[in-house]
Short mmCIF file of C-alpha atoms in Angstrom, two decimals:
data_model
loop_
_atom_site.label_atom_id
_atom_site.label_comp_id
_atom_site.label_asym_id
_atom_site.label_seq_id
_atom_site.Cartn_x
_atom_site.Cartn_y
_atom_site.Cartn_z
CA UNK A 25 0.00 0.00 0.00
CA UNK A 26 1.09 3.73 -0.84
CA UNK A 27 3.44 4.51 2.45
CA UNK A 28 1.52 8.09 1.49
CA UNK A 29 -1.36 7.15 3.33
CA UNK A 30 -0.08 6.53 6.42
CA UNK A 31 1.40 10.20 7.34
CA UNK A 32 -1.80 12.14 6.21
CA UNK A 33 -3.60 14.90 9.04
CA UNK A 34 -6.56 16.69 8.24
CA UNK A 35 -7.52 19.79 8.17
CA UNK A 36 -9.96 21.06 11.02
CA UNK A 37 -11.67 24.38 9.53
CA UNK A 38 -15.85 23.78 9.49
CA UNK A 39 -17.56 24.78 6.86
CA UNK A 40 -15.25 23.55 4.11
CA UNK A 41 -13.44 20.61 3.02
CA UNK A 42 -10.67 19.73 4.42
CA UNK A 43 -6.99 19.26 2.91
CA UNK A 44 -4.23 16.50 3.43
CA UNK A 45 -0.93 17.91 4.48
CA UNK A 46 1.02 15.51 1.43
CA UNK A 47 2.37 18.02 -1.66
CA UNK A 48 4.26 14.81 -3.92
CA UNK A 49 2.80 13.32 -6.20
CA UNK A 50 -0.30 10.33 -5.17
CA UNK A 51 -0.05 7.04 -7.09
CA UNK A 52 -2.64 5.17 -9.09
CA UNK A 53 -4.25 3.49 -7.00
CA UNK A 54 -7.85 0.80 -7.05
CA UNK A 55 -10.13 1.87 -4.69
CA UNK A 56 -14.00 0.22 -4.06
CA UNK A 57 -16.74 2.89 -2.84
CA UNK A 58 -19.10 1.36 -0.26
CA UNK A 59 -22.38 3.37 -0.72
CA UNK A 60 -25.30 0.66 -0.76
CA UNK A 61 -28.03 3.35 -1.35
CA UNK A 62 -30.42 4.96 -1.38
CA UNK A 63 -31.23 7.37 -4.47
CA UNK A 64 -30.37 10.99 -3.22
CA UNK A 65 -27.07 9.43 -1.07
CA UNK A 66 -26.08 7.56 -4.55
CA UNK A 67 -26.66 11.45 -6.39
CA UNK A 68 -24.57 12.74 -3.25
CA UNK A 69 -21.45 10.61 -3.42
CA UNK A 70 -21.24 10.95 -7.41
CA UNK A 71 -19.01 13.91 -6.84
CA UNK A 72 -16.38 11.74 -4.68
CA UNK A 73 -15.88 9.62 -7.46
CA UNK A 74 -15.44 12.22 -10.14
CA UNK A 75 -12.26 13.63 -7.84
CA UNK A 76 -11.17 10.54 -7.67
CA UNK A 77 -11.18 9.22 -11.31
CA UNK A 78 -10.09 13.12 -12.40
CA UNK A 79 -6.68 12.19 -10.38
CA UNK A 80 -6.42 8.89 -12.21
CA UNK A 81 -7.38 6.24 -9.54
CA UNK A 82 -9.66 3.60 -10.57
CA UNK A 83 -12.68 3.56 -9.01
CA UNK A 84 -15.34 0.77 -8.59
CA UNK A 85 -18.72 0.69 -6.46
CA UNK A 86 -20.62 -1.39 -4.52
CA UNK A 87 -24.39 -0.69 -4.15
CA UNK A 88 -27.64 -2.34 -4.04
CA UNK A 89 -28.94 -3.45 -7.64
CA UNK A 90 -31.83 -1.16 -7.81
CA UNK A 91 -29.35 1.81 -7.65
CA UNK A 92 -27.01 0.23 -10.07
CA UNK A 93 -28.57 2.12 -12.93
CA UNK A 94 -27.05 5.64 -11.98
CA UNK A 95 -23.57 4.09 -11.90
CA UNK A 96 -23.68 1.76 -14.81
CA UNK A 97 -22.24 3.80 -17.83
CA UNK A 98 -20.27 6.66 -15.56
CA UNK A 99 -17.21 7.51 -16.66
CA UNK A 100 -16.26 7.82 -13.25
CA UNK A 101 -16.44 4.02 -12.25
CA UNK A 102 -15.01 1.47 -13.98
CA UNK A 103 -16.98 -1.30 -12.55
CA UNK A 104 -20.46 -1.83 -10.53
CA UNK A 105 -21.11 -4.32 -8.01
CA UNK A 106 -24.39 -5.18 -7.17
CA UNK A 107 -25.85 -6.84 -4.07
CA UNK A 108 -28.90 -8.17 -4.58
CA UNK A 109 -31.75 -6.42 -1.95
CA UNK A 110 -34.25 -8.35 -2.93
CA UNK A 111 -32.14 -12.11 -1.93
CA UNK A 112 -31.18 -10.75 0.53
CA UNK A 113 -34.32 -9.30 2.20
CA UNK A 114 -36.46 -12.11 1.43
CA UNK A 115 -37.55 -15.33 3.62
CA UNK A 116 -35.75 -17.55 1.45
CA UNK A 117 -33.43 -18.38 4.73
CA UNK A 118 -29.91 -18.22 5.50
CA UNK A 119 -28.82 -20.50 3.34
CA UNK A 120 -29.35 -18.92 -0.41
CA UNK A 121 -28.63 -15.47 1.34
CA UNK A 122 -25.11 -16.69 2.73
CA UNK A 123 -24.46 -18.21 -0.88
CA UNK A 124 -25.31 -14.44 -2.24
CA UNK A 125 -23.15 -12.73 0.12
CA UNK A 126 -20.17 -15.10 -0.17
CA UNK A 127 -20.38 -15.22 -3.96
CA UNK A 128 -20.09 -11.21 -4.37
CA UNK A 129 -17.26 -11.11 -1.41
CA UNK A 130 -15.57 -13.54 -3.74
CA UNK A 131 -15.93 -10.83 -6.79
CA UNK A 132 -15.04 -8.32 -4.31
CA UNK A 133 -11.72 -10.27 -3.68
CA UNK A 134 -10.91 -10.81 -6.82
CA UNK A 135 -10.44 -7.47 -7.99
CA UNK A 136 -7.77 -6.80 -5.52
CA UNK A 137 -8.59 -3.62 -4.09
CA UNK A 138 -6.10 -1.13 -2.74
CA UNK A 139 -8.40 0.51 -0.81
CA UNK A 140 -11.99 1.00 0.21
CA UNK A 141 -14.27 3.77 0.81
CA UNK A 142 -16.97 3.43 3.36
CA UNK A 143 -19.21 6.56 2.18
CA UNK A 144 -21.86 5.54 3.94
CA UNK A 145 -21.12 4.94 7.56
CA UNK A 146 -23.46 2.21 9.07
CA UNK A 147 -23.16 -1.27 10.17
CA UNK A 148 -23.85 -2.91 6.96
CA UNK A 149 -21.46 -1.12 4.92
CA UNK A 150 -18.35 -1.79 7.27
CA UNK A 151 -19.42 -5.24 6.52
CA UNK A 152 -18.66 -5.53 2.97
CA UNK A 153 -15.57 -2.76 3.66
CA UNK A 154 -14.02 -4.95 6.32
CA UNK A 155 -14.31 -7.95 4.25
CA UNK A 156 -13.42 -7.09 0.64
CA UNK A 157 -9.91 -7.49 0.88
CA UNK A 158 -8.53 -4.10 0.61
CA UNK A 159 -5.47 -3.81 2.78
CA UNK A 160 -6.61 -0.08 3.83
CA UNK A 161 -10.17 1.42 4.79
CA UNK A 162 -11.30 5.10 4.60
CA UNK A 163 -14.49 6.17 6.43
CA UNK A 164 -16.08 8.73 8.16
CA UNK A 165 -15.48 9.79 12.03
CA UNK A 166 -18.11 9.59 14.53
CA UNK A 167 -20.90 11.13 14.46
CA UNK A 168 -20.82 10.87 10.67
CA UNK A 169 -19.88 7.12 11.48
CA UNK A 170 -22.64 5.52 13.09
CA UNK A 171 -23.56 1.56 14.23
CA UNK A 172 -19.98 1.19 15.22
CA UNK A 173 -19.06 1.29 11.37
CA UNK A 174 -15.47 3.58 12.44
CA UNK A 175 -13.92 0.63 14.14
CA UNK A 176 -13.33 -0.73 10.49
CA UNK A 177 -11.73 1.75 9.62
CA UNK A 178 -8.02 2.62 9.70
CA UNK A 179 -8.27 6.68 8.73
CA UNK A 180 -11.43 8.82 9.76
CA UNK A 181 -12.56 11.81 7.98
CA UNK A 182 -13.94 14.24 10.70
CA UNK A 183 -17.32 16.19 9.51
CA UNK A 184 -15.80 19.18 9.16
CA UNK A 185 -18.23 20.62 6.16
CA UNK A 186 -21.80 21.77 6.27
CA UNK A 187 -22.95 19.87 2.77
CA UNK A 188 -23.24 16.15 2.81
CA UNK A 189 -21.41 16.09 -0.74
CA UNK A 190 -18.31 18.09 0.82
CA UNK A 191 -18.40 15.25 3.66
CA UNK A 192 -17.99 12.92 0.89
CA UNK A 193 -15.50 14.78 -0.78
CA UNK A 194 -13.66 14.83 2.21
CA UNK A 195 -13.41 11.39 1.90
CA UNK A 196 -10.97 11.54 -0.90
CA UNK A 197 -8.60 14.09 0.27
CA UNK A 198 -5.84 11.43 0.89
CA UNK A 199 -5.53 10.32 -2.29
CA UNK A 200 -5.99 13.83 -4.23
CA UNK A 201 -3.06 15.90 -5.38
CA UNK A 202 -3.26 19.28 -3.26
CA UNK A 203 -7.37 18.53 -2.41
CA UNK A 204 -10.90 18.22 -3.53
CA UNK A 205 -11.18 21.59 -5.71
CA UNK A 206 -13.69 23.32 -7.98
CA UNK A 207 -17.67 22.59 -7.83
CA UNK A 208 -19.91 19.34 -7.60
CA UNK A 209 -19.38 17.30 -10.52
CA UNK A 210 -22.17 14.49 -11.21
CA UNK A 211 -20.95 11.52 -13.58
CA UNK A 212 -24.00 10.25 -14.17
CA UNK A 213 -24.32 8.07 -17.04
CA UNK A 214 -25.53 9.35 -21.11
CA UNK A 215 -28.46 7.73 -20.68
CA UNK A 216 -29.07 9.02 -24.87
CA UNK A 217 -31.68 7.29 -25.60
CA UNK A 218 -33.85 7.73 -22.44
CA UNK A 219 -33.28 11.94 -22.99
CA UNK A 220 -34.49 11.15 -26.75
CA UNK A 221 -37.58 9.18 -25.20
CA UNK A 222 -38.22 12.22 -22.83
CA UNK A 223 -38.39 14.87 -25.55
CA UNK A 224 -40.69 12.67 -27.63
CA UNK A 225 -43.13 12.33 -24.43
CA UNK A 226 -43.44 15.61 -23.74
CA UNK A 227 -43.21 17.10 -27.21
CA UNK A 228 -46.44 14.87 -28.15
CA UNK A 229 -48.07 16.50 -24.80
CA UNK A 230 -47.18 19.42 -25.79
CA UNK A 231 -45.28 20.44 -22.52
CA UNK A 232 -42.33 22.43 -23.42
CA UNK A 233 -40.10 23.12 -20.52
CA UNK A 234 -42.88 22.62 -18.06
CA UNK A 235 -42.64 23.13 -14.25
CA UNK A 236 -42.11 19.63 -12.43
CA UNK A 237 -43.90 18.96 -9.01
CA UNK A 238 -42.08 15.79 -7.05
CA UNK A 239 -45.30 14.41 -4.77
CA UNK A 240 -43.37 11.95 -2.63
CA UNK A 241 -40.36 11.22 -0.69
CA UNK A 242 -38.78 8.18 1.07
CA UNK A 243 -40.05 9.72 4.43
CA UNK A 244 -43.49 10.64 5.13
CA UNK A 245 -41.95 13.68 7.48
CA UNK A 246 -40.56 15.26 3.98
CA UNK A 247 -43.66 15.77 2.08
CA UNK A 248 -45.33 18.66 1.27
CA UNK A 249 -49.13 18.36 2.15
CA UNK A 250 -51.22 17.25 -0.91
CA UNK A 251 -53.37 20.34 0.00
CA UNK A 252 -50.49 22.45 -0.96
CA UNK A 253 -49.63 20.67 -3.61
CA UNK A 254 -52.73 21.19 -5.05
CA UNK A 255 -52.76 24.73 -4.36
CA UNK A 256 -49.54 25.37 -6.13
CA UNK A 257 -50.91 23.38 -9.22
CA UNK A 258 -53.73 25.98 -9.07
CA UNK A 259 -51.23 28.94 -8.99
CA UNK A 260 -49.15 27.09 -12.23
CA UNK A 261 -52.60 27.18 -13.84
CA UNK A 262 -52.89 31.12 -13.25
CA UNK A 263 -49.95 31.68 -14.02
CA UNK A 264 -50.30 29.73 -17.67
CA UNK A 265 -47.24 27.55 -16.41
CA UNK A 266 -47.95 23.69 -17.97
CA UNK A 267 -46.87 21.21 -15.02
CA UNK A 268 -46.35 18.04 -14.99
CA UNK A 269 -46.42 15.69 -11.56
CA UNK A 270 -44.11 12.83 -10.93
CA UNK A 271 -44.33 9.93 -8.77
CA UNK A 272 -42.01 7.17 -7.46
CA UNK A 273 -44.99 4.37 -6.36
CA UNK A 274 -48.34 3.03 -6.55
CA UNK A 275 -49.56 5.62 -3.56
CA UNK A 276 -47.71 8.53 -4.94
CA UNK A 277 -49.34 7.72 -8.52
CA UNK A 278 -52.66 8.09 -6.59
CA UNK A 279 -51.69 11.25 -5.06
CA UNK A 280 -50.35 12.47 -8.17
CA UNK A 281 -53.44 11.92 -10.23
CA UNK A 282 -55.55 13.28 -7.15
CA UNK A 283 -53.63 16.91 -7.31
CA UNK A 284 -54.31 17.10 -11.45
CA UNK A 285 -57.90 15.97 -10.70
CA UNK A 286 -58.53 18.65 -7.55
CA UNK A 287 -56.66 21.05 -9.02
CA UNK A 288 -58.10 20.64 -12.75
CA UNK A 289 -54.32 21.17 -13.75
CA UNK A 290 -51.39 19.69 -14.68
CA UNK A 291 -49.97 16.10 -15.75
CA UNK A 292 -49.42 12.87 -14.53
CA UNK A 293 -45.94 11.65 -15.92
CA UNK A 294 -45.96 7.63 -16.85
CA UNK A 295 -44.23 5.29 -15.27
CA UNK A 296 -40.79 5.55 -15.71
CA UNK A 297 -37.54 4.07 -14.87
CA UNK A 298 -34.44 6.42 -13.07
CA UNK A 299 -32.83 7.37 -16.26
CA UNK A 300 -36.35 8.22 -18.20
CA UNK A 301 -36.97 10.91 -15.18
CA UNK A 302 -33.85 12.30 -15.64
CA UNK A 303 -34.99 12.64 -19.35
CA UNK A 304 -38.12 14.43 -18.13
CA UNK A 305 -36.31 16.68 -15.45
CA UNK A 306 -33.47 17.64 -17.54
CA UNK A 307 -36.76 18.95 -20.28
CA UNK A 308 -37.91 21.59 -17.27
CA UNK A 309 -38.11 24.41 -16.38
CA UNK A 310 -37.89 24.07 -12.72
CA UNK A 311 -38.57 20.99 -10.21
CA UNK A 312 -40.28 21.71 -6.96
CA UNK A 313 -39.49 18.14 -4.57
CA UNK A 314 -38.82 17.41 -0.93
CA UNK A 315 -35.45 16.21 0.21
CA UNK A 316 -35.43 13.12 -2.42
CA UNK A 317 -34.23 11.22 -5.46
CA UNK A 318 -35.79 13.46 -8.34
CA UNK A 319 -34.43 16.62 -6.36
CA UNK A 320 -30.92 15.70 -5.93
CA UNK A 321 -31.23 14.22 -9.64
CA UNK A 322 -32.41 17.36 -10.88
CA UNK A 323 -29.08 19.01 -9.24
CA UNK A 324 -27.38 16.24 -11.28
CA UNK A 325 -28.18 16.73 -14.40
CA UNK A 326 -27.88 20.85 -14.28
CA UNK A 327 -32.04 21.93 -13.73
CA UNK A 328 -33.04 24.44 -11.75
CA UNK A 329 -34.96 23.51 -8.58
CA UNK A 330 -36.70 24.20 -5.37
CA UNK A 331 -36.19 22.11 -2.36
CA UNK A 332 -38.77 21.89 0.05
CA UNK A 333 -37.13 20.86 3.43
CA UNK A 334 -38.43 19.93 6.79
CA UNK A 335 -36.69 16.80 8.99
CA UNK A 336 -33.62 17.54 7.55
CA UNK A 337 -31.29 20.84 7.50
CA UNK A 338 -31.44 22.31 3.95
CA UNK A 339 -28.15 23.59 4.26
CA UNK A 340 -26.41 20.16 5.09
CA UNK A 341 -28.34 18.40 1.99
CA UNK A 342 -30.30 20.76 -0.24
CA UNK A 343 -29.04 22.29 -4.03
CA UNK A 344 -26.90 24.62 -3.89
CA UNK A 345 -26.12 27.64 -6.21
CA UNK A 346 -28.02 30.61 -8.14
CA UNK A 347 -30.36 28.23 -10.13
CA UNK A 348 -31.39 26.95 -6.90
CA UNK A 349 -33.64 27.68 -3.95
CA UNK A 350 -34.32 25.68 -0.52
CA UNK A 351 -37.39 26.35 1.57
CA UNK A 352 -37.25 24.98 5.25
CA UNK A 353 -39.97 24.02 7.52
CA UNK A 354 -40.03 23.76 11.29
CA UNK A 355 -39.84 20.59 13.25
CA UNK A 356 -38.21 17.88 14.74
CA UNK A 357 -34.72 16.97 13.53
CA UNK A 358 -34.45 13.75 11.89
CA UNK A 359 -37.77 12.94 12.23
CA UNK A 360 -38.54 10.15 9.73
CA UNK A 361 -42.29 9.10 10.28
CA UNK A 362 -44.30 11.86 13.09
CA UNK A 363 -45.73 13.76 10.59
CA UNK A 364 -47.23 15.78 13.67
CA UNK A 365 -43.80 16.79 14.77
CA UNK A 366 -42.37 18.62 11.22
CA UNK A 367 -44.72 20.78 9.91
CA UNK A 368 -43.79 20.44 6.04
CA UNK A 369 -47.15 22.81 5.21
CA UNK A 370 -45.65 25.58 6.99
CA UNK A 371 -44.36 25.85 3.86
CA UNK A 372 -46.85 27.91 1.61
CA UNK A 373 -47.58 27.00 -2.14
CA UNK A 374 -47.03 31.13 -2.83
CA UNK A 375 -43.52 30.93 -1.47
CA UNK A 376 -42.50 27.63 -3.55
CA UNK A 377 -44.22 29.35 -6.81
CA UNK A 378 -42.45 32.37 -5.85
CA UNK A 379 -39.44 30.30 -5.58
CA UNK A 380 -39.63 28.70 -8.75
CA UNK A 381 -40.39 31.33 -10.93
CA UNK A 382 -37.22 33.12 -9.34
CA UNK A 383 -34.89 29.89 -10.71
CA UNK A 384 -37.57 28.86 -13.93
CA UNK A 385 -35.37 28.73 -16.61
#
């Protein structure tokens, strides 16, 4: 292993992301990212891997196969590896799932990795970090670290930025000539003929660069009241601003179709897989979404957007920059299911259309 790694401090200023104190020259080195999901923390940790490939290391990833598909194709990672959620969270038994695990540590091993990343801090990833044969492990300091995942490792980031992405970044820093410098960079993959598929959809709708309204999140704390949703469909229509609603499930179709229906405005996008919504956002205007997939995506793939924020601090995981705006409501902190304790229609559908007409493109 690089005897570089073994000398390196870190810097302590908050705020921003740290540097390593090394000036030569870093070698090439192999290096597997641990980041098993979900969507938005996939979106998040993109940027890690574009400093890394940018300084010539070779970078794989480990993730869960239903996240696969914003990896696959990046010309940031040279190779995906997938654990399979569903074997693996099924009542098959231990059996078949200890034949799943083995078999990917296996592939794991076989690539002989330098070094591992554990981007994501928790007791499953320091699994697959611990075991993957790298002779080195990266990962985050406590409280960043959580379910004893630090022990694993043998350096520790501290938190030192605001932004989730620059806490990823951070992770890096060792193996980055003179730092992680210049802004966010998202790899995602071409995804060409998805974009093409998106034009066609909403051409034949005739929705050109309409205004995109997100209805769901993973967490029922982060989304906006259908009231207000409906309300700022309302305002769209007064405006003369087309919309279009997206949806990630069966419930959030229903909700979906509910706002167009109450609101007599507005339409309900098909269902669609991750790279035909990025089609469809990168064709807006604006996206309005809670803390979730289709808003960090739209950050991805250059849109402009508004971020409605309540459980979560918008400043630790919400867009940032001019063609972006964050809106954030009161309540609990890290409050994933109480929707009595974050009050997420605090947030008024006149200050998100306000919002988004400020960003529209």
């Amino acid at each position: 292993m690089p005897t570089w790694l073994h000398g390196c401090t870190w810097g302590r200023s908050r705020g921003a992301v740290a540097r390593p104190s090394h000036r030569h020259s870093v070698p090439r080195v192999r290096i597997l990212i641990v980041r098993l999901g979900a969507f938005g923390d996939i979106v998040h940790t993109l940027p890690l891997a574009a400093d890394l490939a940018a300084a010539g290391h070779e970078v794989h990833w480990l993730c869960e196969d239903r996240w696969a598909v914003l990896l696959r194709g990046s010309a940031a990672v040279t190779q995906v590896h997938e654990l399979p959620r569903r074997v693996l969270r099924s009542t098959v038994g231990w059996g078949p799932k200890w034949r799943v695990f083995r078999q990917l540590l296996r592939q794991l091993r076989r690539a002989r990795f330098e070094l591992v990343i554990d981007a994501q801090g928790l007791a499953k990833s320091a699994v697959f970090s611990a075991f993957c044969g790298a002779s080195r492990r990266i990962g985050h300091q406590l409280p960043r670290a959580r379910e004893g995942s630090w022990l694993i490792s043998h350096m520790r980031t501290p938190a030192n930025a605001t932004h989730v992405i620059d806490q990823q970044r951070a992770l890096g820093l060792p193996l980055l000539q003179g730092g992680a410098h210049g802004p966010w960079r998202f790899p995602l993959p071409a995804w060409t003929a998805e974009h093409v598929w998106a034009q066609a959809w909403l051409r034949a709708r005739g929705l050109h660069q309409p205004w995109v309204l997100n209805v769901g999140a993973g967490w029922p704390t982060k989304v906006w009241p259908p009231a207000r949703q409906v309300a700022f469909a309302r305002l769209c229509q007064a405006r003369g601003v087309m919309l279009l609603v997206v949806w990630g499930n069966a419930a959030e179709h229903a909700i979906a179709e509910q706002i167009v229906r109450e609101s007599g405005h507005g339409a309900v996008a098909p269902d669609t897989t991750i790279p035909q919504l990025a089609g469809l956002l990168a064709g807006a205007a604006v996206v309005v979404s809670g803390d979730t997939g289709p808003l960090h995506l739209a950050l991805a793939v250059g849109t402009p957007a508004v971020g409605l924020f309540g459980p979560v601090p918008a400043e630790r995981n919400g867009p940032r920059g001019r063609s972006y705006r964050t809106l954030q409501a009161p309540g609990a902190a890290w409050e994933r299911r109480d929707v009595s304790k974050v009050d997420m229609g605090a947030i008024s559908a006149m200050q998100v259309v306000e919002a988004a007409a400020a960003v529209a493109r």
